[in-house]
mmCIF file of C-alpha atoms and ligand atoms in Angstrom:
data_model
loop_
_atom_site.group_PDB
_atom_site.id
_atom_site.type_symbol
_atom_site.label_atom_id
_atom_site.label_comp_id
_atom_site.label_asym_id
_atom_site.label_seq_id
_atom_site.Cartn_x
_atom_site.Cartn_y
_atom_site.Cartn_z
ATOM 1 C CA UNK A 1 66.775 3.133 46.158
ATOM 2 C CA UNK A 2 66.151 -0.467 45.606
ATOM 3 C CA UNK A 3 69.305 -3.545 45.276
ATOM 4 C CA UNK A 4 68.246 -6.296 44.071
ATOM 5 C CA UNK A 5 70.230 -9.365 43.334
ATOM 6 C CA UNK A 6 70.162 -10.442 39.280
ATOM 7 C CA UNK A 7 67.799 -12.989 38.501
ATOM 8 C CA UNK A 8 65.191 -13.670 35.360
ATOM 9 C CA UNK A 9 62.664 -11.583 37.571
ATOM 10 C CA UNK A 10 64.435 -8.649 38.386
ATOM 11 C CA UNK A 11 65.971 -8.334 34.856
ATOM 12 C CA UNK A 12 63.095 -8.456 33.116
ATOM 13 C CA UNK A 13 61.760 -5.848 35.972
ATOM 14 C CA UNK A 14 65.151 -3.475 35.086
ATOM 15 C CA UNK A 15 64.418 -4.318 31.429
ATOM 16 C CA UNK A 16 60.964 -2.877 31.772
ATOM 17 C CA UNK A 17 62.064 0.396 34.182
ATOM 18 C CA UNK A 18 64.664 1.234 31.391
ATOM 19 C CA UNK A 19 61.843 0.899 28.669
ATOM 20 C CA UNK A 20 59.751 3.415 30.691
ATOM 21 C CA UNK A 21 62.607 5.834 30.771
ATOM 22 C CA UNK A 22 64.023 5.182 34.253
ATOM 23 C CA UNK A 23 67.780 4.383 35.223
ATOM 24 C CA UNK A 24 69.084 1.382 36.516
ATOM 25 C CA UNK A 25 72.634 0.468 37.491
ATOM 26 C CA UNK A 26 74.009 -2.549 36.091
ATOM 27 C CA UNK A 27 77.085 -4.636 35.938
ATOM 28 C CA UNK A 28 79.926 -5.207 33.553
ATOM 29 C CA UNK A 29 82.678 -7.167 33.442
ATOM 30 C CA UNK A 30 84.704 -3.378 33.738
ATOM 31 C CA UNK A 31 82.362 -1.396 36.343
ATOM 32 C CA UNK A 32 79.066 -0.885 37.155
ATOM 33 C CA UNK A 33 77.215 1.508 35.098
ATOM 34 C CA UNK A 34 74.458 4.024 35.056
ATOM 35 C CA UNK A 35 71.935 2.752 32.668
ATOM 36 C CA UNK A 36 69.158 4.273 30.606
ATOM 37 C CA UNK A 37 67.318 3.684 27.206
ATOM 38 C CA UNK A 38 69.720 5.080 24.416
ATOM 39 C CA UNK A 39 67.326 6.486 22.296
ATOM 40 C CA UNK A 40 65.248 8.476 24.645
ATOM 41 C CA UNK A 41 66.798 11.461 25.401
ATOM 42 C CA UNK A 42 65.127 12.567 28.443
ATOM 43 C CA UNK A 43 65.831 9.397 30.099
ATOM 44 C CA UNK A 44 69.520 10.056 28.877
ATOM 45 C CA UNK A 45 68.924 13.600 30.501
ATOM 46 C CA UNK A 46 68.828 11.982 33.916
ATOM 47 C CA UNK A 47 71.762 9.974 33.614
ATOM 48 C CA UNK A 48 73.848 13.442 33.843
ATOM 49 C CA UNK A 49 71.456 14.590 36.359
ATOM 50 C CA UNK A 50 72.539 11.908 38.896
ATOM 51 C CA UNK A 51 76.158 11.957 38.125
ATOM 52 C CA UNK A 52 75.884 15.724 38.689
ATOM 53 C CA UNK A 53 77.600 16.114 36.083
ATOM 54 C CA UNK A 54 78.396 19.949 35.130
ATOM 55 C CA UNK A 55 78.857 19.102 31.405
ATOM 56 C CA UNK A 56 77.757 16.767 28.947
ATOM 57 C CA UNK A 57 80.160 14.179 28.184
ATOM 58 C CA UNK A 58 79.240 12.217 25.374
ATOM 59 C CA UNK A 59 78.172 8.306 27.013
ATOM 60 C CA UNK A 60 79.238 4.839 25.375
ATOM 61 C CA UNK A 61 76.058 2.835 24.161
ATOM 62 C CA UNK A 62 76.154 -1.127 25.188
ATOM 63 C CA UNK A 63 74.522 -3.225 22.790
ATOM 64 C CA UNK A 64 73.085 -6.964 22.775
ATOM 65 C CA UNK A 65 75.167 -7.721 19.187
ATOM 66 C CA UNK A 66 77.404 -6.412 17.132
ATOM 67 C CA UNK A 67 74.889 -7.221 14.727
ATOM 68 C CA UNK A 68 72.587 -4.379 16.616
ATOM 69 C CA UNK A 69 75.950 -1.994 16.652
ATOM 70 C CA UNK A 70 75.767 -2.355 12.854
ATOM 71 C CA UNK A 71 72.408 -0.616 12.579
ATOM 72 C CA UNK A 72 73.473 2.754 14.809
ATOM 73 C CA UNK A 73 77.455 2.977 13.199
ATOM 74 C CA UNK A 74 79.659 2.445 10.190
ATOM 75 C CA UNK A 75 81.866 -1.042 10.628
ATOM 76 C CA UNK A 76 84.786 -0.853 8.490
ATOM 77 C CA UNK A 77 86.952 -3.883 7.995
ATOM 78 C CA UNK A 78 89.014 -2.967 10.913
ATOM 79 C CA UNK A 79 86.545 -2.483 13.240
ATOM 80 C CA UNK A 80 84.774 -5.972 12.091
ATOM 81 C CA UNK A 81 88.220 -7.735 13.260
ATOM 82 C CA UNK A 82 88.430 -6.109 16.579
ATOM 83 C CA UNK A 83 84.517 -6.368 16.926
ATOM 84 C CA UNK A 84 85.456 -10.170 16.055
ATOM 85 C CA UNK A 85 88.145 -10.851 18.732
ATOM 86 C CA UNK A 86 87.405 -8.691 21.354
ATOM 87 C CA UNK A 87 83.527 -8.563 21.671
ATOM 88 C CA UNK A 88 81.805 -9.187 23.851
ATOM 89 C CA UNK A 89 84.523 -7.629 26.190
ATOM 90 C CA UNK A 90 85.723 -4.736 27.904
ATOM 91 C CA UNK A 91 86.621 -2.492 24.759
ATOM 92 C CA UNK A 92 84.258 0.583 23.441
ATOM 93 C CA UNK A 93 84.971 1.305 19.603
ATOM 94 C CA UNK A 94 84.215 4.947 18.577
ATOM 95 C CA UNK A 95 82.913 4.515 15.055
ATOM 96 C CA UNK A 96 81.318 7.254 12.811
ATOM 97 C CA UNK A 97 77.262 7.718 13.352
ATOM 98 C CA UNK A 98 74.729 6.607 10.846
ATOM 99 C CA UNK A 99 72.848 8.999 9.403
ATOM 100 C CA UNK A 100 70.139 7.312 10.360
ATOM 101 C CA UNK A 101 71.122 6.555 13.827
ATOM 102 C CA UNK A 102 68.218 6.658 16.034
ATOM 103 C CA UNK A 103 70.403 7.119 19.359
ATOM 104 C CA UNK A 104 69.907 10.457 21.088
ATOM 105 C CA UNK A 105 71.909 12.924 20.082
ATOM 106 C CA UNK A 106 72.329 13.674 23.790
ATOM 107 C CA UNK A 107 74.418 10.453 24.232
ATOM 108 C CA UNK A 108 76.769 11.564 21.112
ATOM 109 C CA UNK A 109 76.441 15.259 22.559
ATOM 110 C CA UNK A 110 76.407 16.491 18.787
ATOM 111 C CA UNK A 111 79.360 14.521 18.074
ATOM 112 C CA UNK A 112 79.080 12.582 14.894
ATOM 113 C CA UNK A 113 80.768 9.740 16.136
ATOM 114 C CA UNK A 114 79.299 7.034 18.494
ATOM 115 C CA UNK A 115 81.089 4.980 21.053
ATOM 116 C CA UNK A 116 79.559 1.446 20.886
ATOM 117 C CA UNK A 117 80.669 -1.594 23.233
ATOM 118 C CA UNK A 118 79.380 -5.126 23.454
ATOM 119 C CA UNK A 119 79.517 -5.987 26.776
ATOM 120 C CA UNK A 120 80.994 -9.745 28.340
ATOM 121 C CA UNK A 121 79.077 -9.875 31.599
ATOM 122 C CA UNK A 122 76.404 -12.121 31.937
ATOM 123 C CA UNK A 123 73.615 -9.962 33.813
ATOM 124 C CA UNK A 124 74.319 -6.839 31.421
ATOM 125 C CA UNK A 125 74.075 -9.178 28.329
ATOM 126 C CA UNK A 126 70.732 -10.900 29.594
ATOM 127 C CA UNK A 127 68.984 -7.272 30.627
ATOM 128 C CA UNK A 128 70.764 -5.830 27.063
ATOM 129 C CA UNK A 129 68.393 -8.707 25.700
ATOM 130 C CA UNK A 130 65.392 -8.608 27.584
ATOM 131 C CA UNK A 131 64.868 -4.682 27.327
ATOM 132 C CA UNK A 132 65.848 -5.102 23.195
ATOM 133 C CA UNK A 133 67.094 -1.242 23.231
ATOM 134 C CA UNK A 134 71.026 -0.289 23.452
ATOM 135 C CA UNK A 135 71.515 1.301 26.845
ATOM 136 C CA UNK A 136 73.626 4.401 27.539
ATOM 137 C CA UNK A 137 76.002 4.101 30.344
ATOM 138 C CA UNK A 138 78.705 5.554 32.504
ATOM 139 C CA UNK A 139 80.273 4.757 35.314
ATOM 140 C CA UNK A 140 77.571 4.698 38.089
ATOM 141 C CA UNK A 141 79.430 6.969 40.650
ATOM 142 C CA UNK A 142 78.428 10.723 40.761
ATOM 143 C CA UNK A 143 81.024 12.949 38.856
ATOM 144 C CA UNK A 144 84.445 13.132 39.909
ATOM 145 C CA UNK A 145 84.400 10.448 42.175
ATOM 146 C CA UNK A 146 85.549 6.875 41.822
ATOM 147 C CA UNK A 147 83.855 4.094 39.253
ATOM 148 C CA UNK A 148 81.568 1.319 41.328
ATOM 149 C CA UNK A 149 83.237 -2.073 41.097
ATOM 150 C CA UNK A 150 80.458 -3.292 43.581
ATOM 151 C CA UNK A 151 76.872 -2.967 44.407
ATOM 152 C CA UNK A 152 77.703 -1.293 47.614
ATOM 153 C CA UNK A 153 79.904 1.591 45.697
ATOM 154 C CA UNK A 154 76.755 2.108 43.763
ATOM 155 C CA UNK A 155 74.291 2.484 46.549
ATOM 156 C CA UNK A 156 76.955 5.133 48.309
ATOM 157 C CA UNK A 157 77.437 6.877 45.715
ATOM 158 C CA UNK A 158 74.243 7.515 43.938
ATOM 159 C CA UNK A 159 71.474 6.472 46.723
ATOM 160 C CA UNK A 160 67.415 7.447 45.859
ATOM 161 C CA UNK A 161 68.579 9.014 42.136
ATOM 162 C CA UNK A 162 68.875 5.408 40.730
ATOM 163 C CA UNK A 163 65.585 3.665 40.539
ATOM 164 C CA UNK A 164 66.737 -0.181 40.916
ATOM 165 C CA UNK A 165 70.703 -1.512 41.125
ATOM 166 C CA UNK A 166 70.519 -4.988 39.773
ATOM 167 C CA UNK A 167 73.481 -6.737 41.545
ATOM 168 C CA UNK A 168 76.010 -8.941 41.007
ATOM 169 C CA UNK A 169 78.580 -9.348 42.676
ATOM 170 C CA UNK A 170 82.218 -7.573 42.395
ATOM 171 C CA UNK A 171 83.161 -6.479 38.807
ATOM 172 C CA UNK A 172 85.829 -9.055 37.589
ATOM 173 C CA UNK A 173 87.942 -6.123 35.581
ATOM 174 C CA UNK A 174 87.543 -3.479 38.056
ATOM 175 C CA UNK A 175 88.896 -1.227 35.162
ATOM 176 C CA UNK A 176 86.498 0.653 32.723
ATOM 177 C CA UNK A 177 87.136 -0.295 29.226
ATOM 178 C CA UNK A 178 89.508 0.294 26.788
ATOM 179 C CA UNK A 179 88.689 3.309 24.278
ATOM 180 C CA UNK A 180 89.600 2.720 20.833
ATOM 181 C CA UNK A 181 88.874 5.704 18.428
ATOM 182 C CA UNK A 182 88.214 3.888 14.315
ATOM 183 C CA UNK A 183 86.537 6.948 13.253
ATOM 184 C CA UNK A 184 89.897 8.553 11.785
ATOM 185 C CA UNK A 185 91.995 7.025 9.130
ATOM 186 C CA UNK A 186 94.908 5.605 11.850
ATOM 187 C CA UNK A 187 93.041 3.847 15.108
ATOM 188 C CA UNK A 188 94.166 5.384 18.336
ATOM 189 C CA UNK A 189 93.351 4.506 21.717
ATOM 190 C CA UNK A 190 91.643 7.313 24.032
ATOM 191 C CA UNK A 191 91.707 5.324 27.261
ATOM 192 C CA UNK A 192 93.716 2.597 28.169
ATOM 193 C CA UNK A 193 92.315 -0.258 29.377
ATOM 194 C CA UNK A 194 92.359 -3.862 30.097
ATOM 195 C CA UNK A 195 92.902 -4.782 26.304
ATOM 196 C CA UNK A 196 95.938 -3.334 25.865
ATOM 197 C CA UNK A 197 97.555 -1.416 22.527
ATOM 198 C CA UNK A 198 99.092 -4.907 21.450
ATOM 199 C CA UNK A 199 96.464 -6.779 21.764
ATOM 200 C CA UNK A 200 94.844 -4.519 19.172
ATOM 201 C CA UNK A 201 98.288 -4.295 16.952
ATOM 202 C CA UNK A 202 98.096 -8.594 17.164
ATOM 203 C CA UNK A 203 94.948 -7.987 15.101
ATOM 204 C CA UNK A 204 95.249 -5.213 13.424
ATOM 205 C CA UNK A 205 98.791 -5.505 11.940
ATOM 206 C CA UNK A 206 99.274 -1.987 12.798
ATOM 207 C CA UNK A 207 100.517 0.110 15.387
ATOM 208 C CA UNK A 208 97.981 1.942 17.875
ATOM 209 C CA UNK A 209 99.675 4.508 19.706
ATOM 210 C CA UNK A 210 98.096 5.935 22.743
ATOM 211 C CA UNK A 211 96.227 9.675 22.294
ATOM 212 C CA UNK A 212 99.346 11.654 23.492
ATOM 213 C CA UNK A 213 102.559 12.843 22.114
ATOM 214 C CA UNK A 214 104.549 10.875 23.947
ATOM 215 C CA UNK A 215 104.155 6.877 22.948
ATOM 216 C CA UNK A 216 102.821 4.617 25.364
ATOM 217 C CA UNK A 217 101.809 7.361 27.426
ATOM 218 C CA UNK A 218 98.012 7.884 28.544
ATOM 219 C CA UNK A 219 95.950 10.892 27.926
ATOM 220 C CA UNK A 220 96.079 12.489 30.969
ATOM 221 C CA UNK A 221 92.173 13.275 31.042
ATOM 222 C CA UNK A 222 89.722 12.372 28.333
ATOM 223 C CA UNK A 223 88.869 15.768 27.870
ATOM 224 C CA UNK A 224 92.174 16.224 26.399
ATOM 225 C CA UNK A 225 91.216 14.792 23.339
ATOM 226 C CA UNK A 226 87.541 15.291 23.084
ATOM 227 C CA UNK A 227 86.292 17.115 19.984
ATOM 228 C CA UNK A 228 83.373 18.837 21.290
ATOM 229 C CA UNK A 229 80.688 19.483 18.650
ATOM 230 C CA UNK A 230 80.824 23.602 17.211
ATOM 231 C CA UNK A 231 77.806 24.738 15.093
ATOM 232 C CA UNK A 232 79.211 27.310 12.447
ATOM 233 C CA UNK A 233 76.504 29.746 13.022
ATOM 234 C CA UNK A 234 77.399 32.152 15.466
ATOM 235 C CA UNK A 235 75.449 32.287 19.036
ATOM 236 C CA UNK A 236 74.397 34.562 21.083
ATOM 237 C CA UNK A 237 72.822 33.793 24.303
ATOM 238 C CA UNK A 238 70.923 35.147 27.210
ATOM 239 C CA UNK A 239 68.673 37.075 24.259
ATOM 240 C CA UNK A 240 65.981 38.834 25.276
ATOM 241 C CA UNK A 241 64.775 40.039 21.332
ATOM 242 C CA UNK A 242 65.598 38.683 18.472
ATOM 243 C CA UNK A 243 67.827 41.151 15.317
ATOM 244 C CA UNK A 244 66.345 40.714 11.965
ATOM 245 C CA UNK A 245 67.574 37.653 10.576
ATOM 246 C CA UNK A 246 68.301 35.596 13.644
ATOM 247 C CA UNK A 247 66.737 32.333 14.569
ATOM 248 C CA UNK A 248 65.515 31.445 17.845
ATOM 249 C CA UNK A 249 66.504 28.618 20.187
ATOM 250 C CA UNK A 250 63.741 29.463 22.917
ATOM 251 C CA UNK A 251 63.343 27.867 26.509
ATOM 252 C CA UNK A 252 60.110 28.578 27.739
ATOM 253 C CA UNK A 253 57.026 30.577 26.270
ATOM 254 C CA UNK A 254 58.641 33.259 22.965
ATOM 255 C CA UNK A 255 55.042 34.544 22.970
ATOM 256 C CA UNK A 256 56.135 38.204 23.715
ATOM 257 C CA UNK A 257 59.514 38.218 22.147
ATOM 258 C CA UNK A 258 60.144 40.628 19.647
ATOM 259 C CA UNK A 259 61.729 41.528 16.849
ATOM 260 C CA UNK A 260 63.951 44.402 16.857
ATOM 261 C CA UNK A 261 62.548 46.835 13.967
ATOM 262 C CA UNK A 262 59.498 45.264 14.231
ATOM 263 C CA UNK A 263 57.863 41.883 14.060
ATOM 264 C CA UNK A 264 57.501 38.829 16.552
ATOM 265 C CA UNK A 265 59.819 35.721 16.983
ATOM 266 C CA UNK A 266 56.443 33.593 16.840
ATOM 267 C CA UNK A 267 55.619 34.798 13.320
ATOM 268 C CA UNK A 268 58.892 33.498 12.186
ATOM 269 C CA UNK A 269 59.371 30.921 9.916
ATOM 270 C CA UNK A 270 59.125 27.280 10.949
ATOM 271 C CA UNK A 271 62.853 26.941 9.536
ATOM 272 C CA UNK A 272 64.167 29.552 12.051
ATOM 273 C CA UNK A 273 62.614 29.081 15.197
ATOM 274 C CA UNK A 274 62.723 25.851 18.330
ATOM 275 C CA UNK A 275 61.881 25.687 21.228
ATOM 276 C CA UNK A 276 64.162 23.271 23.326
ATOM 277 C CA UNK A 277 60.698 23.203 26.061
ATOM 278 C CA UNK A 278 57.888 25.090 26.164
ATOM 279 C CA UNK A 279 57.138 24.492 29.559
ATOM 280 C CA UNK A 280 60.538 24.875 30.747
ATOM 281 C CA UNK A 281 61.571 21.372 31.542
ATOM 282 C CA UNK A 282 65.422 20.747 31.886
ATOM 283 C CA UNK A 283 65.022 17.212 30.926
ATOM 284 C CA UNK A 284 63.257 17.870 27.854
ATOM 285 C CA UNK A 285 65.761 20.813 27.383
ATOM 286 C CA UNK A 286 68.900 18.797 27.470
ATOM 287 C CA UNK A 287 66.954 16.023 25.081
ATOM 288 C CA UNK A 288 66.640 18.997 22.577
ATOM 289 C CA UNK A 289 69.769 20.504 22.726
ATOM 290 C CA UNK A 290 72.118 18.903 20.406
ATOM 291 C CA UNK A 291 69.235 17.951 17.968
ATOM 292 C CA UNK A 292 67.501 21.749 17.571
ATOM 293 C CA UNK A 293 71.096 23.398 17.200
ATOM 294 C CA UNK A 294 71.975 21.006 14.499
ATOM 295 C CA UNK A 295 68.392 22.278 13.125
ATOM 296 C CA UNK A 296 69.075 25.642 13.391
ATOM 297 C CA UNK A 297 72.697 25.202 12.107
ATOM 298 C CA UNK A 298 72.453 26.302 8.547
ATOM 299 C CA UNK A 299 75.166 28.594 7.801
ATOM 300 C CA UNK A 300 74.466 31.341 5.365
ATOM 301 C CA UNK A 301 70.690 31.208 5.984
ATOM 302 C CA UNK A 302 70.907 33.050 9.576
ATOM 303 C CA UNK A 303 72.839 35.984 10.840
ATOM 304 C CA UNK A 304 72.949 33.895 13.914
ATOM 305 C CA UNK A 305 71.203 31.964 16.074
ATOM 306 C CA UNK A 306 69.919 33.681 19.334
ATOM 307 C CA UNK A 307 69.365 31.583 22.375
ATOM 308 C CA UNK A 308 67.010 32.298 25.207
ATOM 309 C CA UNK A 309 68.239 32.597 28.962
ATOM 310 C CA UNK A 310 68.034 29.218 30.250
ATOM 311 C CA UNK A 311 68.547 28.427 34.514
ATOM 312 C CA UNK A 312 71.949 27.791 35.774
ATOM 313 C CA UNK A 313 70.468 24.991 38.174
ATOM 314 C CA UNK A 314 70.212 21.615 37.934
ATOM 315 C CA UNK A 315 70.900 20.361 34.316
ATOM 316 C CA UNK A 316 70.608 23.597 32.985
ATOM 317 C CA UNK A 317 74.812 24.266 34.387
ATOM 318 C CA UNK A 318 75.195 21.543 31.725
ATOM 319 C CA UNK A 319 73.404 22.898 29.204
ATOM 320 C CA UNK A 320 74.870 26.256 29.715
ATOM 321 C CA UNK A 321 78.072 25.132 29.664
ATOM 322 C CA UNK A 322 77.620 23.475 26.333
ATOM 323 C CA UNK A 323 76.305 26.616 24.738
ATOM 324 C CA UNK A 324 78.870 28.432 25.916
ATOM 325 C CA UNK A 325 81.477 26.243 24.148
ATOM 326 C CA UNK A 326 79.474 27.196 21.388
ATOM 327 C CA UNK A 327 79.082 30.493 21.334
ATOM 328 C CA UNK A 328 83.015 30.970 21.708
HETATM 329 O O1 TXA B 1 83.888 0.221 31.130
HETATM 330 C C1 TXA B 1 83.265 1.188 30.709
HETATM 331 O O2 TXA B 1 83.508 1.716 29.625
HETATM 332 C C2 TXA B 1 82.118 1.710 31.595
HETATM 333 C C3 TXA B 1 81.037 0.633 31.606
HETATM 334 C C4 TXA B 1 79.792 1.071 32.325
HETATM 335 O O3 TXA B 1 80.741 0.245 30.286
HETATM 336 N N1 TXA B 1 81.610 2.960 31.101
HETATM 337 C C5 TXA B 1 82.328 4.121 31.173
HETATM 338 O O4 TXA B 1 81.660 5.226 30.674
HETATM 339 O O5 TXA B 1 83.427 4.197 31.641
HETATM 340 P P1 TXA B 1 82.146 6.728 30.904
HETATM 341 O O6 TXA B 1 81.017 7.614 30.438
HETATM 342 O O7 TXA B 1 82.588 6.918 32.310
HETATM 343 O O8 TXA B 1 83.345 6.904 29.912
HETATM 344 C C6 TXA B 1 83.117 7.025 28.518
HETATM 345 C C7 TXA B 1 84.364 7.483 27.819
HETATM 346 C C8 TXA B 1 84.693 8.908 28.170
HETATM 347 O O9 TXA B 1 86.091 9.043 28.332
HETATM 348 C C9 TXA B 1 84.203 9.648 26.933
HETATM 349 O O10 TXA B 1 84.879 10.860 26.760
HETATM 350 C C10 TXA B 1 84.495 8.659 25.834
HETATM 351 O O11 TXA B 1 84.190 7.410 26.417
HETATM 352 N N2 TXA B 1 83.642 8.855 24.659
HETATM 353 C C11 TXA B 1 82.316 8.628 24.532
HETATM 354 N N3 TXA B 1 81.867 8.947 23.303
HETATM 355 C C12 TXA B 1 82.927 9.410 22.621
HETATM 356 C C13 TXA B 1 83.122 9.909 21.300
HETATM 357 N N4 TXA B 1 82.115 9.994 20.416
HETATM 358 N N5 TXA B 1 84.374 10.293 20.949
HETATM 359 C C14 TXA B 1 85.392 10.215 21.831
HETATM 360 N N6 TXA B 1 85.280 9.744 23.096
HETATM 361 C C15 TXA B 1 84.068 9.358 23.487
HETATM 362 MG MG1 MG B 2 83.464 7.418 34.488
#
């Protein structure tokens, strides 16, 4: 693992590690964070890989402009007047996804909602600029533990599984940012932070509760109130054959899966049939994921969709644990 204090040179040398799908750990005004190009999904892949993360959370994307924020999510008028007062600063908006969106669907985990922030701090601003993709990231701290307010925290914390921590210094928030959900008709905060609900009710004339029943209170984890995304064709996983009229999610080589009655899985039609690796990468796997379920998610075309056993090491505990959400 490699510190190196922020300067023109070593941005421009983050900028071009994050373009070749590496991570780097930055600073924000809130925390440090554990950065990687947005829209390549394997490079996303290793973000949960060095957080050890057990599940995929979806990650907030940072972004140069709100200008650039514009081009991934839908800005109504009320997220145009926070955007306007409070960016760049320590608040993520969660905003509905584009269609056309080109951020992984890894970062979004399915979700059709993204959570965007334009960050305040000068480094992250400067490498946001220099790289000229949005970068996914969490808190750079492996899961469970406490968010990095300093170079140091970083280096403990995650060691050799970030390529290069550009450094700067203490974190002048120390908090990560506030969470403010616009995708639903009344705005809600998921995570308090250090904009607080009436600095958003000053601007948006409304109230903002926090996500609990009780007023004021916080959401005692953000799991609480994370949707996670369902597909609404049912799954069935660890499958070893295929029934007639279920499409394949494979991991690895389908080659000599069958079809019961007769038939092969790799005569099936292109419509019913992905492969989240051939060669049985996890990264490549956990890029897939989201995208190739969506895919496959046609309801009323297949019986189901039948997923292939997949490790339970590494990032495949992740990935099992998402498709076990779904198959419930
Ligand atoms: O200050 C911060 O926000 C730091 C710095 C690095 O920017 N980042 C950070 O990221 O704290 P993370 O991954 O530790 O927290 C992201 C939060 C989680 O609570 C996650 O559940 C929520 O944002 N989130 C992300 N996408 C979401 C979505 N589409 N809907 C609801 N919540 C979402
Ligand atoms: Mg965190």
């Amino acid at each position: 693992m490699r510190i190196k204090t922020a300067n023109p040179e070593t941005i421009k040398e983050a900028a071009s590690l994050l373009n070749a799908g590496k991570l780097v750990a930055l600073p924000t005004e809130t925390v440090y964070g554990l950065g990687a190009n947005a829209l390549d999904g394997e490079a996303v892949a290793r973000i949960f890989e060095a957080k050890g993360r057990p599940a995929f959370n979806p990650l907030i994307s940072h972004f140069y402009t709100a200008e650039q924020v514009r081009e991934q999510a839908d800005m109504d008028e009320r997220a145009r007047l926070v955007a306007h007062h409070f960016w760049p600063g320590p608040l993520t908006l969660i905003l509905p996804r584009k269609k056309s969106s080109t951020i992984s669907e890894l970062v979004t985990a399915g979700l059709e909602t993204l959570a965007v922030r334009v960050p305040a701090h000068k480094t992250a601003q400067a490498l946001l600029k220099s790289a000229g993709i949005p970068i996914a990231a969490p808190s750079a701290n492996v899961s469970g533990t406490l968010s990095p307010t300093t170079p140091a925290h970083v280096a403990a914390s995650l060691g050799d599984k970030v390529d290069l921590i550009l450094a700067a210094g203490p974190c002048a928030v120390g908090l990560e940012s506030t969470v403010l959900d616009l995708s639903g008709p009344a705005p809600l905060i998921l995570r308090p932070g250090a904009i607080t609900a009436e600095d958003i009710e000053h601007v948006l004339g409304v109230a903002v509760p926090y996500a609990t029943c009780e007023v004021g209170q916080a959401p005692k984890s953000p799991g609480m109130v994370l949707k996670h995304y369902a597909p609404e064709t049912k799954i069935r996983l660890n499958a070893i054959d295929l029934e007639p009229g279920e499409a394949l999610l494979a991991f690895g080589s389908d080659k000599f899966m069958g079809i019961k009655g007769g038939g092969a899985a790799k005569d099936l039609p292109g419509s019913m049939r992905r492969n989240l690796s051939e060669n049985a990468d996890l990264h490549k796997a956990a890029a897939n994921l989201f995208a190739m379920l969506k895919e496959l998610d046609r309801p009323g075309e297949h019986k189901a969709i039948a997923v292939m056993a997949i490790p339970d090491t590494g990032l495949g505990v992740a990935i099992n644990d998402r498709l076990r959400r779904a198959a419930e």
